[in-house]
PDB file of C-alpha atoms in Angstrom:
ATOM      1  CA  MET A 100      -0.093  -0.013  -0.205  1.00 86.00           C
ATOM      2  CA  LYS A 101       1.692   3.510  -1.007  1.00 90.00           C
ATOM      3  CA  THR A 102       1.412   6.067   1.414  1.00 91.00           C
ATOM      4  CA  LEU A 103      -0.666   9.324   1.475  1.00 90.00           C
ATOM      5  CA  GLU A 104       2.648  11.015   0.437  1.00 86.00           C
ATOM      6  CA  ASP A 105       3.427   8.880  -2.290  1.00 89.00           C
ATOM      7  CA  LEU A 106      -0.004   9.549  -3.677  1.00 88.00           C
ATOM      8  CA  ILE A 107      -0.350  13.448  -3.615  1.00 93.00           C
ATOM      9  CA  HIS A 108       1.516  14.701  -6.776  1.00 84.00           C
ATOM     10  CA  LEU A 109       2.254  18.408  -6.400  1.00 77.00           C
ATOM     11  CA  GLU A 110       3.844  18.634  -9.773  1.00 81.00           C
ATOM     12  CA  GLU A 111       1.266  18.175 -12.834  1.00 81.00           C
ATOM     13  CA  PRO A 112      -1.832  17.787 -10.570  1.00 90.00           C
ATOM     14  CA  GLY A 113      -4.792  16.083 -12.359  1.00 95.00           C
ATOM     15  CA  TRP A 114      -7.331  18.730 -10.441  1.00 95.00           C
ATOM     16  CA  GLU A 115      -5.806  21.398 -13.163  1.00 95.00           C
ATOM     17  CA  LEU A 116      -7.054  18.885 -15.951  1.00 96.00           C
ATOM     18  CA  VAL A 117     -10.654  18.526 -14.277  1.00 97.00           C
ATOM     19  CA  THR A 118     -10.973  21.995 -13.656  1.00 97.00           C
ATOM     20  CA  GLU A 119     -10.445  22.903 -17.722  1.00 97.00           C
ATOM     21  CA  TRP A 120     -13.088  20.492 -18.220  1.00 98.00           C
ATOM     22  CA  LEU A 121     -15.284  22.192 -15.553  1.00 98.00           C
ATOM     23  CA  ASN A 122     -14.682  25.566 -17.290  1.00 98.00           C
ATOM     24  CA  GLU A 123     -15.946  23.613 -20.383  1.00 98.00           C
ATOM     25  CA  ALA A 124     -19.142  22.273 -18.976  1.00 98.00           C
ATOM     26  CA  GLN A 125     -22.374  22.191 -20.791  1.00 98.00           C
ATOM     27  CA  ASN A 126     -24.144  20.359 -18.143  1.00 98.00           C
ATOM     28  CA  GLU A 127     -25.324  21.719 -14.751  1.00 97.00           C
ATOM     29  CA  TYR A 128     -22.804  20.580 -12.114  1.00 98.00           C
ATOM     30  CA  GLU A 129     -22.204  21.160  -8.424  1.00 98.00           C
ATOM     31  CA  ILE A 130     -18.714  20.388  -6.717  1.00 98.00           C
ATOM     32  CA  LEU A 131     -19.312  18.839  -3.287  1.00 98.00           C
ATOM     33  CA  PRO A 132     -17.240  20.398  -0.385  1.00 98.00           C
ATOM     34  CA  LYS A 133     -14.959  17.316   1.101  1.00 97.00           C
ATOM     35  CA  ASP A 134     -13.545  16.917   4.478  1.00 97.00           C
ATOM     36  CA  GLU A 135      -9.945  16.792   4.382  1.00 96.00           C
ATOM     37  CA  LYS A 136      -9.211  13.560   6.526  1.00 97.00           C
ATOM     38  CA  ARG A 137     -11.980  11.935   4.807  1.00 97.00           C
ATOM     39  CA  ALA A 138     -10.271  12.750   1.720  1.00 97.00           C
ATOM     40  CA  GLU A 139      -6.874  11.588   2.697  1.00 96.00           C
ATOM     41  CA  LYS A 140      -8.486   8.386   3.940  1.00 97.00           C
ATOM     42  CA  GLU A 141     -10.172   7.623   0.743  1.00 96.00           C
ATOM     43  CA  LEU A 142      -7.280   8.257  -1.769  1.00 96.00           C
ATOM     44  CA  VAL A 143      -5.148   6.021   0.374  1.00 96.00           C
ATOM     45  CA  ASN A 144      -7.547   3.297   0.146  1.00 95.00           C
ATOM     46  CA  THR A 145      -8.208   4.031  -3.383  1.00 95.00           C
ATOM     47  CA  GLN A 146      -4.262   3.742  -4.276  1.00 94.00           C
ATOM     48  CA  VAL A 147      -4.926   6.333  -6.994  1.00 94.00           C
ATOM     49  CA  THR A 148      -2.785   9.374  -7.392  1.00 95.00           C
ATOM     50  CA  THR A 149      -3.593  12.735  -7.439  1.00 95.00           C
ATOM     51  CA  ARG A 150      -1.632  13.060 -10.858  1.00 95.00           C
ATOM     52  CA  SER A 151      -5.035  11.197 -12.125  1.00 95.00           C
ATOM     53  CA  PRO A 152      -8.458  12.584 -12.566  1.00 97.00           C
ATOM     54  CA  MET A 153      -9.943   9.770 -10.401  1.00 97.00           C
ATOM     55  CA  GLY A 154      -7.384  10.724  -7.694  1.00 97.00           C
ATOM     56  CA  ALA A 155      -7.868  14.664  -8.162  1.00 97.00           C
ATOM     57  CA  VAL A 156     -11.682  13.948  -7.971  1.00 98.00           C
ATOM     58  CA  ILE A 157     -11.140  11.933  -4.566  1.00 97.00           C
ATOM     59  CA  TYR A 158      -8.812  14.217  -2.749  1.00 97.00           C
ATOM     60  CA  GLU A 159     -10.415  17.455  -4.297  1.00 97.00           C
ATOM     61  CA  THR A 160     -14.106  17.101  -4.000  1.00 98.00           C
ATOM     62  CA  GLY A 161     -16.598  15.435  -1.792  1.00 98.00           C
ATOM     63  CA  GLY A 162     -18.463  14.297  -5.091  1.00 98.00           C
ATOM     64  CA  ILE A 163     -19.904  15.693  -8.289  1.00 98.00           C
ATOM     65  CA  LEU A 164     -23.558  16.257  -8.904  1.00 98.00           C
ATOM     66  CA  ILE A 165     -24.515  16.566 -12.451  1.00 98.00           C
ATOM     67  CA  ASP A 166     -27.790  17.785 -13.533  1.00 96.00           C
ATOM     68  CA  ASN A 167     -28.918  18.406 -10.214  1.00 94.00           C
ATOM     69  CA  GLY A 168     -27.927  15.089  -8.618  1.00 97.00           C
ATOM     70  CA  TRP A 169     -29.330  13.154 -11.724  1.00 98.00           C
ATOM     71  CA  LEU A 170     -25.785  11.569 -12.219  1.00 98.00           C
ATOM     72  CA  ARG A 171     -23.338  11.252  -9.119  1.00 98.00           C
ATOM     73  CA  ILE A 172     -19.499  11.140  -9.569  1.00 98.00           C
ATOM     74  CA  LEU A 173     -18.210   9.451  -6.658  1.00 98.00           C
ATOM     75  CA  GLY A 174     -15.434  11.417  -4.502  1.00 98.00           C
ATOM     76  CA  SER A 175     -14.365  11.330  -1.019  1.00 98.00           C
ATOM     77  CA  GLY A 176     -17.915  11.720   0.522  1.00 98.00           C
ATOM     78  CA  SER A 177     -20.073  14.681   1.336  1.00 97.00           C
ATOM     79  CA  LYS A 178     -23.255  15.613   3.316  1.00 96.00           C
ATOM     80  CA  LYS A 179     -25.440  15.552  -0.130  1.00 96.00           C
ATOM     81  CA  LEU A 180     -23.478  12.125  -1.411  1.00 98.00           C
ATOM     82  CA  ASP A 181     -22.309  10.352   1.806  1.00 98.00           C
ATOM     83  CA  ARG A 182     -20.337   7.662   0.241  1.00 97.00           C
ATOM     84  CA  GLY A 183     -16.506   7.846  -0.676  1.00 98.00           C
ATOM     85  CA  LEU A 184     -15.527   5.915  -3.778  1.00 97.00           C
ATOM     86  CA  ALA A 185     -13.430   3.117  -1.889  1.00 97.00           C
ATOM     87  CA  GLU A 186     -15.862   3.231   0.961  1.00 97.00           C
ATOM     88  CA  TRP A 187     -18.777   2.364  -1.490  1.00 98.00           C
ATOM     89  CA  ASN A 188     -16.669  -0.416  -3.118  1.00 97.00           C
ATOM     90  CA  LYS A 189     -15.653  -2.008  -0.093  1.00 97.00           C
ATOM     91  CA  GLY A 190     -17.407  -5.210   0.294  1.00 96.00           C
ATOM     92  CA  LYS A 191     -18.759  -5.169  -3.328  1.00 96.00           C
ATOM     93  CA  THR A 192     -16.007  -5.061  -5.769  1.00 96.00           C
ATOM     94  CA  PHE A 193     -13.346  -6.237  -3.106  1.00 95.00           C
ATOM     95  CA  LYS A 194     -13.106  -7.679   0.236  1.00 95.00           C
ATOM     96  CA  ASN A 195     -10.227  -5.567   1.888  1.00 94.00           C
ATOM     97  CA  TYR A 196      -8.666  -2.370   1.049  1.00 92.00           C
ATOM     98  CA  GLY A 197      -5.530  -3.267  -0.876  1.00 89.00           C
ATOM     99  CA  ASP A 198      -7.122  -5.914  -2.507  1.00 92.00           C
ATOM    100  CA  GLN A 199      -7.606  -6.042  -6.367  1.00 91.00           C
ATOM    101  CA  PRO A 200     -11.039  -5.332  -7.280  1.00 94.00           C
ATOM    102  CA  SER A 201     -13.002  -7.202 -10.113  1.00 95.00           C
ATOM    103  CA  HIS A 202     -14.326  -3.624 -11.168  1.00 97.00           C
ATOM    104  CA  PHE A 203     -14.462  -0.298  -9.608  1.00 96.00           C
ATOM    105  CA  LEU A 204     -17.910   1.254  -8.918  1.00 98.00           C
ATOM    106  CA  ILE A 205     -17.310   5.063  -9.867  1.00 98.00           C
ATOM    107  CA  ALA A 206     -20.623   6.852 -10.226  1.00 98.00           C
ATOM    108  CA  ASP A 207     -24.370   5.820 -10.408  1.00 98.00           C
ATOM    109  CA  ASP A 208     -27.598   7.743 -11.436  1.00 98.00           C
ATOM    110  CA  VAL A 209     -30.948   8.559  -9.386  1.00 98.00           C
ATOM    111  CA  ILE A 210     -32.480   5.810 -11.596  1.00 98.00           C
ATOM    112  CA  GLY A 211     -30.453   2.992 -10.003  1.00 98.00           C
ATOM    113  CA  GLY A 212     -27.792   2.640 -13.130  1.00 98.00           C
ATOM    114  CA  TYR A 213     -24.339   2.103 -12.076  1.00 98.00           C
ATOM    115  CA  PHE A 214     -21.149   2.878 -13.956  1.00 98.00           C
ATOM    116  CA  ALA A 215     -17.857   0.981 -13.041  1.00 98.00           C
ATOM    117  CA  LEU A 216     -14.499   0.947 -14.451  1.00 97.00           C
ATOM    118  CA  ASN A 217     -13.509  -3.016 -15.553  1.00 97.00           C
ATOM    119  CA  ALA A 218     -10.876  -4.421 -13.819  1.00 96.00           C
ATOM    120  CA  GLY A 219     -11.450  -8.094 -15.413  1.00 95.00           C
ATOM    121  CA  GLY A 220     -14.967  -8.700 -13.734  1.00 94.00           C
ATOM    122  CA  ILE A 221     -17.420  -7.430 -15.801  1.00 95.00           C
ATOM    123  CA  GLY A 222     -16.107  -7.586 -19.311  1.00 94.00           C
ATOM    124  CA  SER A 223     -13.413  -8.258 -21.817  1.00 96.00           C
ATOM    125  CA  GLU A 224     -12.442  -4.600 -22.018  1.00 96.00           C
ATOM    126  CA  MET A 225      -9.967  -3.661 -19.497  1.00 97.00           C
ATOM    127  CA  GLY A 226      -9.980  -0.313 -18.000  1.00 96.00           C
ATOM    128  CA  LYS A 227     -13.019   0.895 -19.967  1.00 98.00           C
ATOM    129  CA  VAL A 228     -16.215   2.026 -18.024  1.00 98.00           C
ATOM    130  CA  TYR A 229     -19.223   0.039 -18.320  1.00 98.00           C
ATOM    131  CA  TYR A 230     -22.745   0.833 -17.465  1.00 98.00           C
ATOM    132  CA  LEU A 231     -25.343  -1.367 -15.562  1.00 97.00           C
ATOM    133  CA  PRO A 232     -29.012   0.196 -16.507  1.00 97.00           C
ATOM    134  CA  GLN A 233     -32.099  -0.908 -14.975  1.00 97.00           C
ATOM    135  CA  ASP A 234     -33.790  -1.729 -18.011  1.00 95.00           C
ATOM    136  CA  THR A 235     -31.390  -4.481 -19.290  1.00 95.00           C
ATOM    137  CA  LEU A 236     -29.640  -5.400 -15.996  1.00 95.00           C
ATOM    138  CA  GLU A 237     -26.505  -6.120 -18.339  1.00 95.00           C
ATOM    139  CA  TRP A 238     -23.158  -4.504 -18.072  1.00 96.00           C
ATOM    140  CA  GLU A 239     -22.505  -2.672 -21.404  1.00 97.00           C
ATOM    141  CA  CYS A 240     -19.145  -1.313 -22.343  1.00 98.00           C
ATOM    142  CA  LEU A 241     -19.234   2.371 -23.087  1.00 98.00           C
ATOM    143  CA  ASP A 242     -15.740   2.608 -24.810  1.00 97.00           C
ATOM    144  CA  THR A 243     -14.526   5.091 -22.367  1.00 98.00           C
ATOM    145  CA  ASN A 244     -11.860   5.568 -19.936  1.00 98.00           C
ATOM    146  CA  TYR A 245     -12.312   7.236 -16.816  1.00 98.00           C
ATOM    147  CA  SER A 246     -11.076  10.706 -18.034  1.00 97.00           C
ATOM    148  CA  GLU A 247     -13.244  10.491 -21.069  1.00 98.00           C
ATOM    149  CA  PHE A 248     -16.394   9.224 -18.754  1.00 98.00           C
ATOM    150  CA  LEU A 249     -15.783  12.397 -16.451  1.00 98.00           C
ATOM    151  CA  TYR A 250     -15.364  14.643 -19.456  1.00 98.00           C
ATOM    152  CA  TRP A 251     -18.795  13.068 -20.844  1.00 98.00           C
ATOM    153  CA  ALA A 252     -20.375  13.645 -17.867  1.00 98.00           C
ATOM    154  CA  LEU A 253     -19.739  17.556 -17.746  1.00 98.00           C
ATOM    155  CA  VAL A 254     -19.906  18.255 -21.448  1.00 98.00           C
ATOM    156  CA  GLY A 255     -21.493  15.507 -23.284  1.00 97.00           C
ATOM    157  CA  ASP A 256     -25.169  14.948 -24.525  1.00 97.00           C
ATOM    158  CA  ILE A 257     -26.416  13.154 -21.242  1.00 97.00           C
ATOM    159  CA  ASN A 258     -30.219  14.321 -22.295  1.00 96.00           C
ATOM    160  CA  THR A 259     -30.041  11.969 -25.392  1.00 97.00           C
ATOM    161  CA  PHE A 260     -28.214   9.066 -23.170  1.00 98.00           C
ATOM    162  CA  TYR A 261     -31.146   9.286 -20.734  1.00 98.00           C
ATOM    163  CA  GLU A 262     -33.968  10.261 -23.106  1.00 96.00           C
ATOM    164  CA  ILE A 263     -36.121   6.974 -22.517  1.00 95.00           C
ATOM    165  CA  PHE A 264     -35.507   7.141 -18.526  1.00 97.00           C
ATOM    166  CA  ARG A 265     -36.741  10.796 -18.020  1.00 96.00           C
ATOM    167  CA  TRP A 266     -40.273  11.280 -17.009  1.00 97.00           C
ATOM    168  CA  LYS A 267     -42.356  14.577 -17.271  1.00 95.00           C
ATOM    169  CA  ASN A 268     -41.394  16.622 -14.305  1.00 94.00           C
ATOM    170  CA  TRP A 269     -38.288  14.482 -13.235  1.00 96.00           C
ATOM    171  CA  GLN A 270     -36.342  17.807 -12.689  1.00 95.00           C
ATOM    172  CA  ASP A 271     -38.605  18.269  -9.534  1.00 95.00           C
ATOM    173  CA  ASP A 272     -38.380  14.547  -8.291  1.00 97.00           C
ATOM    174  CA  VAL A 273     -34.609  14.493  -8.454  1.00 96.00           C
ATOM    175  CA  LYS A 274     -34.261  17.620  -6.237  1.00 94.00           C
ATOM    176  CA  LYS A 275     -35.946  15.450  -3.842  1.00 96.00           C
ATOM    177  CA  ALA A 276     -33.230  12.926  -3.754  1.00 97.00           C
ATOM    178  CA  SER A 277     -29.976  12.565  -1.572  1.00 96.00           C
ATOM    179  CA  GLY A 278     -27.136  11.421  -3.103  1.00 97.00           C
ATOM    180  CA  ASN A 279     -27.602   8.053  -1.198  1.00 97.00           C
ATOM    181  CA  GLN A 280     -31.105   7.465  -2.619  1.00 98.00           C
ATOM    182  CA  VAL A 281     -32.325   6.256  -6.177  1.00 98.00           C
ATOM    183  CA  TYR A 282     -35.933   5.838  -7.745  1.00 98.00           C
ATOM    184  CA  SER A 283     -37.455   2.557  -7.626  1.00 97.00           C
ATOM    185  CA  PHE A 284     -39.739   1.549 -10.299  1.00 97.00           C
ATOM    186  CA  VAL A 285     -42.989  -0.659 -10.336  1.00 96.00           C
ATOM    187  CA  PRO A 286     -43.075  -2.583 -12.528  1.00 96.00           C
ATOM    188  CA  PHE A 287     -39.281  -2.904 -12.988  1.00 95.00           C
ATOM    189  CA  LEU A 288     -37.694  -1.246 -15.814  1.00 96.00           C
ATOM    190  CA  TRP A 289     -36.346  -4.425 -16.991  1.00 94.00           C
ATOM    191  CA  THR A 290     -39.681  -6.026 -17.492  1.00 93.00           C
ATOM    192  CA  LYS A 291     -42.218  -5.646 -20.598  1.00 92.00           C
ATOM    193  CA  GLU A 292     -44.396  -3.991 -18.251  1.00 94.00           C
ATOM    194  CA  GLY A 293     -41.935  -1.511 -17.248  1.00 94.00           C
ATOM    195  CA  LYS A 294     -40.977  -0.209 -20.758  1.00 94.00           C
ATOM    196  CA  ASP A 295     -42.981   2.865 -20.634  1.00 96.00           C
ATOM    197  CA  ILE A 296     -41.429   4.979 -17.545  1.00 97.00           C
ATOM    198  CA  GLU A 297     -44.608   6.881 -17.640  1.00 96.00           C
ATOM    199  CA  LYS A 298     -46.586   4.078 -16.581  1.00 96.00           C
ATOM    200  CA  THR A 299     -44.359   3.174 -13.712  1.00 97.00           C
ATOM    201  CA  ALA A 300     -44.785   3.986  -9.776  1.00 97.00           C
ATOM    202  CA  ARG A 301     -41.812   5.417  -8.507  1.00 97.00           C
ATOM    203  CA  LYS A 302     -40.204   5.843  -5.067  1.00 97.00           C
ATOM    204  CA  LEU A 303     -37.246   6.430  -3.248  1.00 98.00           C
ATOM    205  CA  VAL A 304     -35.143   4.001  -1.541  1.00 98.00           C
ATOM    206  CA  PRO A 305     -31.574   3.762   0.062  1.00 98.00           C
ATOM    207  CA  ILE A 306     -29.319   3.062  -2.743  1.00 98.00           C
ATOM    208  CA  GLU A 307     -27.811   0.074  -0.885  1.00 98.00           C
ATOM    209  CA  GLU A 308     -31.170  -2.012  -1.104  1.00 97.00           C
ATOM    210  CA  ASN A 309     -31.488  -0.908  -4.661  1.00 97.00           C
ATOM    211  CA  TYR A 310     -27.745  -2.097  -5.742  1.00 97.00           C
ATOM    212  CA  ASN A 311     -28.432  -5.143  -3.816  1.00 96.00           C
ATOM    213  CA  LEU A 312     -31.434  -5.716  -5.498  1.00 95.00           C
ATOM    214  CA  THR A 313     -30.166  -4.772  -9.019  1.00 96.00           C
ATOM    215  CA  ILE A 314     -27.086  -7.158  -8.869  1.00 94.00           C
ATOM    216  CA  GLY A 315     -29.248 -10.079  -7.586  1.00 92.00           C
ATOM    217  CA  SER A 316     -31.969  -9.266 -10.436  1.00 90.00           C
ATOM    218  CA  ALA A 317     -29.088  -9.047 -13.106  1.00 86.00           C
ATOM    219  CA  LYS A 318     -27.688 -12.567 -12.006  1.00 79.00           C
ATOM    220  CA  LEU A 319     -31.148 -14.128 -12.339  1.00 72.00           C
ATOM    221  CA  ALA A 320     -32.129 -12.261 -15.628  1.00 64.00           C
ATOM    222  CA  PRO A 321     -31.801 -14.435 -18.884  1.00 56.00           C
TER     223      PRO A 321
END
């Protein structure tokens, strides 16, 4: 395990690059405040350097909310998004800090979709970001790395990406959710009856509950 001193790069910090992307942003975003000690702990537990955009997001932010919180980029954890990146992955993609993860959950959305960096456990494309949507329950390769994904979240056309998942007045509903909640849909979006999101019943549930149900359902899905 590398120490905090090993992971902090004062020369060529990744945050400078992330700041450039923030200045280019086309999508509404909110940088969540960090707690210094928590940020240091998360950085050590993830074992990534601040020279990388991922390390910079962990060390410099409590997370980033995109589009009023529809999309949540995990950082070191904050009041609105009370999950650090390493903390959230522990017990899901690895057992103990320092273990090699099967994949790394890096972001999620308010409809229970999960973004992960593949380390061999969810597909053949190593180092690529995959998305697990509620309508298929299958990991899909987005053919981007972490940096490209973060840039897309800030600058890209996320409206088209989420077009079929957005219901009337979704903007108002999203503001009701914390970063530790997602909307659950009945019928489930992966069923035939749940294909029209306007006809589903929606309620907020803890993301831990949704994640466990999603992974369990994905394993059962044909």
